[in-house]
Amino acid sequence: MEQKKQIAHSTSKVDEGQAPQYEYHVPVMLMEAVDGLNIKPNGIYVDCTFGGGGHSREILKRLNADGKLFAFDQDPDAKRNLPDDERIVFVPHNFRYVSRFLKLHKAEKVDGVLADLGVSSHQFDEPERGFSTRFDGPLDMRMDQSSAKTAASILQTFTQEQLHKMFEQYGEVTNSKTLAATIVEQRKHNPLQTINQLKQALQTVVKGNPNKYFAQVFQALRIEVNDELLVLKELLEQLPEVLKPGGRASIISFHSLEDRLVKNFFKQGSFEEETYNPFSTGEREKIFKVITKKPTEPSPEEQKQNPRSRSARLRVAEKL
Ligand SMILES: C[S@@+](CC[C@H](N)C(=O)[O-])C[C@H]1O[C@@H](n2cnc3c(N)ncnc32)[C@H](O)[C@@H]1O
């Protein structure tokens, strides 16, 4: 039944005796991330980023009939990938509200939380979603299409200073000041509503490899459109409350800005690097035991088979 449904929804084709072929999204570090959760067969788990459901399906495989899985995705499109399984509850909302929705479902404490951050291949490969520099399309980039902020609205409304900071901090664009000034100048006569309009407008400011440059510009816009760092912080801050003692968090991030937040929070319960304080009276009480001292990276085979996995870093921690 479940297999039939997967094929009908063309998320992952599973033929008898063959490895699944994922069309919607190839799950990254599937086994490593789910192994990290140390699944209890009758436990309650949360997949914060359901997407094509690859990680969720692996979690379900390891749960018995008493187990439960809450799957969040702020993009309602992901819902079509839901397996026909009564142990899974789909929550079509941002994971920043994880604790609120768990309370609503009377599951205040859980045994594990998984997050595989960023966008799915399906979102990325749809020109009209505006995530990829490879196509022309609207400058949208919203994972949640009911939200008001799009890449185009940011380009039209942010001040030069805001644009400068955004490209500097989120895209690490080397000439972010010039880039911001160019956008402010261009938008006086250019609507900057489409990917090609933006690329055309930035011809003169591109530094180095254009693909890399536009990738950085797009990364910054995407992070801003979806408040990606803020929502990650909000999720991390809820983990101590949401996880049972011994519960695990398994988080895959795709750029250093996210990975740094995860690393610091797992290590010390705060987001900034720890600095030496001579007046400190002692060690802060630890919230987590860090399971991955160094982040886990995809194996060379996985990186070869799925180049999009290359920048992924997995960190796992256990609630004390
Ligand atoms: C990288 S994909 C996850 C793929 C999934 N693990 C799989 O195996 O198919 C990320 C998904 O999470 C969703 N997402 C990203 N940030 C989110 C957030 N803050 N709240 C809810 N969903 C989010 C995206 O819409 C996307 O569908």
XYZ file of C-alpha atoms and ligand atoms in Angstrom:
347
model
C 0.000 0.000 0.000
C 2.684 2.436 1.095
C 4.828 1.552 -1.898
C 1.926 2.113 -4.289
C 1.293 5.510 -2.812
C 4.933 6.545 -3.130
C 4.915 5.683 -6.813
C 1.620 7.482 -7.390
C 3.099 10.607 -5.848
C 6.406 10.068 -7.621
C 8.469 10.895 -4.539
C 10.574 7.790 -4.443
C 10.063 4.807 -6.637
C 10.443 1.618 -4.699
C 10.501 -1.554 -6.737
C 10.603 -4.904 -5.062
C 14.181 -5.695 -4.058
C 15.649 -2.425 -5.391
C 17.087 0.603 -3.644
C 14.657 3.546 -3.692
C 15.162 6.205 -6.370
C 14.177 9.544 -5.018
C 12.659 12.029 -7.414
C 11.402 14.728 -5.060
C 14.535 14.848 -2.928
C 17.436 12.512 -2.257
C 17.814 12.364 1.519
C 21.255 13.413 2.711
C 23.172 11.295 5.254
C 20.000 9.251 5.689
C 21.421 6.476 7.841
C 23.866 8.680 9.743
C 21.160 11.192 10.720
C 18.595 8.564 11.747
C 21.215 6.404 13.516
C 22.062 9.572 15.454
C 18.559 9.575 16.929
C 19.185 6.184 18.549
C 15.528 5.312 17.913
C 13.460 3.688 20.627
C 10.864 1.579 18.792
C 7.977 2.930 20.857
C 9.292 6.504 21.031
C 7.925 9.834 19.836
C 9.955 11.610 17.168
C 9.843 14.866 15.239
C 11.044 15.404 11.683
C 11.147 19.196 11.436
C 11.749 19.210 7.678
C 9.636 16.501 6.066
C 10.270 17.458 2.377
C 10.218 14.267 0.304
C 9.931 12.253 3.508
C 13.157 10.235 3.126
C 14.247 10.676 6.748
C 10.695 10.255 8.016
C 10.277 6.939 6.223
C 13.531 5.666 7.724
C 12.364 6.722 11.208
C 9.022 4.965 10.668
C 10.849 1.776 9.661
C 12.532 1.743 13.050
C 9.377 2.432 15.089
C 6.934 -0.226 16.237
C 3.150 0.147 16.239
C 3.291 2.304 19.407
C 5.804 4.755 17.968
C 4.778 8.204 16.704
C 6.260 10.717 14.294
C 5.368 14.395 13.928
C 6.481 15.708 10.550
C 6.681 19.471 10.029
C 6.974 21.275 6.720
C 6.065 24.867 6.078
C 5.640 24.117 2.373
C 2.205 22.476 1.970
C 3.479 20.890 -1.255
C 5.466 18.396 0.867
C 2.219 16.906 2.122
C 1.766 14.916 -1.081
C 4.755 12.799 -0.072
C 3.114 11.574 3.127
C 3.208 7.810 3.519
C -0.035 6.044 4.252
C 0.835 5.352 7.866
C -1.239 6.227 10.885
C 1.833 6.703 13.111
C 2.732 9.937 11.284
C 1.091 13.308 11.901
C 1.847 16.011 9.344
C 2.117 19.539 10.730
C 2.033 22.060 7.857
C 3.834 24.798 9.768
C 7.196 26.306 10.473
C 9.282 24.290 12.923
C 9.799 27.490 14.908
C 6.455 26.549 16.519
C 7.520 23.003 17.397
C 6.810 23.177 21.111
C 3.408 24.816 20.583
C 2.257 22.131 18.137
C 3.583 19.277 20.248
C 1.571 20.615 23.186
C -1.470 20.849 20.948
C -1.003 17.179 20.056
C -0.450 16.273 23.724
C 3.130 15.174 23.096
C 5.026 17.728 25.139
C 8.240 15.714 25.452
C 9.767 13.646 22.671
C 12.599 11.147 22.211
C 14.206 12.760 19.237
C 14.172 15.696 16.827
C 15.632 15.652 13.340
C 16.132 18.660 11.080
C 17.553 18.572 7.566
C 17.743 22.277 6.880
C 17.270 24.296 3.729
C 15.227 23.629 0.625
C 14.407 20.336 -1.075
C 15.643 19.484 -4.568
C 12.040 19.707 -5.694
C 11.742 23.311 -4.481
C 15.149 24.135 -5.917
C 14.397 22.635 -9.329
C 11.057 24.402 -9.848
C 11.827 27.581 -11.837
C 8.716 29.386 -10.567
C 9.867 29.066 -6.936
C 12.845 31.277 -7.779
C 15.487 29.447 -5.720
C 17.907 28.498 -8.461
C 20.220 30.715 -10.470
C 19.983 28.205 -13.335
C 16.550 29.312 -14.530
C 14.606 32.481 -15.118
C 11.593 32.893 -12.868
C 10.086 35.213 -10.277
C 12.370 36.355 -7.454
C 10.249 34.537 -4.896
C 12.310 32.091 -2.732
C 9.602 31.552 -0.101
C 9.348 28.077 1.359
C 6.055 29.156 2.924
C 4.147 30.800 0.105
C 1.642 32.379 2.450
C 4.297 34.677 3.896
C 4.550 38.225 2.570
C 8.318 38.629 2.203
C 9.803 37.576 -1.154
C 13.265 38.117 -2.636
C 11.752 40.761 -4.954
C 10.134 42.650 -2.063
C 13.443 42.693 -0.177
C 15.264 44.099 -3.195
C 12.604 46.820 -3.497
C 12.170 47.797 0.152
C 15.407 47.236 2.072
C 17.610 50.276 2.635
C 21.093 50.266 1.128
C 22.540 49.574 4.576
C 20.193 46.627 5.154
C 21.061 45.166 1.740
C 24.763 45.628 2.433
C 24.559 43.813 5.797
C 22.393 41.049 4.372
C 24.801 40.270 1.506
C 27.818 40.578 3.800
C 26.514 38.436 6.661
C 24.373 35.853 4.911
C 26.157 35.573 1.561
C 29.711 36.530 2.562
C 29.755 38.500 -0.706
C 33.118 40.301 -0.896
C 31.860 43.517 -2.532
C 28.526 43.624 -0.679
C 28.660 47.422 -0.310
C 28.985 47.991 -4.066
C 26.343 45.331 -4.661
C 23.872 47.079 -2.351
C 24.566 50.474 -3.949
C 24.034 48.985 -7.434
C 20.676 47.475 -6.452
C 19.488 50.774 -4.984
C 20.529 52.579 -8.184
C 19.069 49.941 -10.510
C 15.706 49.681 -8.784
C 14.914 53.289 -9.704
C 14.243 52.104 -13.267
C 14.403 48.276 -13.157
C 11.540 46.331 -11.521
C 13.944 43.547 -10.344
C 11.091 41.044 -10.295
C 12.780 38.164 -12.107
C 16.028 36.236 -11.849
C 17.214 37.398 -15.269
C 16.415 41.030 -14.462
C 18.553 40.746 -11.320
C 21.428 38.976 -13.066
C 21.363 41.543 -15.875
C 21.343 44.424 -13.393
C 24.382 43.011 -11.593
C 26.551 42.363 -14.670
C 29.022 45.075 -13.723
C 29.458 44.078 -10.058
C 30.043 40.338 -10.447
C 33.436 39.429 -8.962
C 35.201 36.198 -9.863
C 33.223 33.185 -11.048
C 29.676 34.410 -11.894
C 28.065 31.113 -10.812
C 29.706 31.302 -7.401
C 28.926 35.009 -7.092
C 25.225 34.568 -7.875
C 25.074 31.531 -5.588
C 26.244 33.764 -2.719
C 23.769 36.518 -3.639
C 20.933 33.961 -3.793
C 21.971 32.321 -0.518
C 21.774 35.686 1.249
C 18.349 36.463 -0.208
C 17.000 32.994 0.633
C 18.196 33.182 4.229
C 16.557 36.600 4.594
C 13.280 35.638 2.871
C 12.825 32.606 5.117
C 14.461 34.019 8.267
C 16.521 30.851 8.226
C 18.988 31.691 10.981
C 16.351 33.104 13.294
C 14.043 30.088 12.950
C 16.970 27.730 13.512
C 17.837 29.605 16.717
C 14.223 29.374 17.831
C 14.180 25.633 17.172
C 17.450 25.067 19.041
C 16.217 27.109 22.016
C 13.162 24.848 22.315
C 15.148 21.600 22.312
C 15.951 21.582 26.048
C 12.234 21.883 26.804
C 10.985 19.510 24.135
C 13.469 16.620 24.487
C 13.187 14.029 27.232
C 16.405 13.319 29.158
C 18.362 10.959 26.892
C 16.450 12.307 23.851
C 18.513 13.074 20.773
C 18.703 15.939 18.285
C 20.154 15.243 14.844
C 20.668 18.322 12.696
C 22.003 18.597 9.159
C 23.062 22.057 8.059
C 24.303 23.241 4.701
C 26.399 26.313 5.395
C 28.761 27.495 8.068
C 26.371 30.127 9.471
C 23.879 27.396 10.433
C 26.501 24.885 11.488
C 28.100 27.399 13.868
C 24.763 27.994 15.619
C 24.171 24.249 16.021
C 27.732 23.607 17.216
C 27.710 26.371 19.824
C 24.243 25.587 21.088
C 24.956 21.879 21.504
C 28.258 22.638 23.220
C 27.321 25.457 25.558
C 23.601 26.234 25.275
C 24.205 29.609 23.620
C 24.949 30.845 20.111
C 28.121 32.860 20.539
C 31.613 31.370 20.708
C 32.615 30.940 24.345
C 35.093 33.594 25.459
C 37.337 33.343 28.474
C 35.889 35.231 31.415
C 38.278 35.595 34.380
C 35.362 36.571 36.679
C 33.286 33.534 35.858
C 32.556 31.459 38.949
C 32.625 28.151 37.165
C 31.215 26.026 34.400
C 27.731 26.681 33.095
C 25.393 23.752 33.649
C 25.527 21.535 30.576
C 22.274 20.889 28.684
C 23.534 18.387 26.117
C 26.098 15.694 25.703
C 27.637 16.270 22.283
C 27.647 12.965 20.387
C 29.464 14.188 17.257
C 32.632 15.922 18.486
C 33.311 16.814 14.858
C 30.459 17.183 12.375
C 29.761 14.116 10.254
C 30.210 14.663 6.520
C 28.672 12.652 3.679
C 30.847 9.747 2.556
C 32.846 10.227 -0.678
C 30.390 7.824 -2.392
C 27.394 9.883 -1.292
C 29.074 13.097 -2.402
C 29.738 11.528 -5.787
C 26.206 10.198 -6.188
C 24.523 13.309 -4.821
C 26.698 16.419 -5.347
C 24.139 18.509 -3.437
C 25.130 16.652 -0.292
C 28.683 18.023 -0.390
C 28.238 20.935 1.972
C 26.121 18.978 4.495
C 27.308 18.695 8.091
C 25.510 16.572 10.665
C 25.684 17.227 14.406
C 24.043 15.084 17.062
C 23.496 15.840 20.750
C 21.743 14.107 23.629
C 19.684 15.938 26.239
C 21.180 15.386 29.712
C 16.236 19.632 2.706
S 14.514 19.419 2.629
C 14.237 18.007 3.637
C 14.268 16.738 2.897
C 13.843 15.521 3.673
N 14.692 15.276 4.806
C 13.816 14.294 2.783
O 14.450 13.302 3.109
O 13.147 14.352 1.740
C 13.902 20.665 3.672
C 12.395 20.741 3.771
O 12.099 21.390 4.990
C 11.224 22.441 4.794
N 11.620 23.503 5.732
C 12.758 24.225 5.713
N 12.761 25.090 6.740
C 11.613 24.889 7.421
C 11.021 25.476 8.582
N 11.629 26.484 9.208
N 9.851 24.994 9.032
C 9.219 23.981 8.372
N 9.704 23.421 7.256
C 10.890 23.856 6.783
C 11.341 22.838 3.347
O 10.101 23.355 2.887
C 11.722 21.519 2.679
O 10.602 20.829 2.212
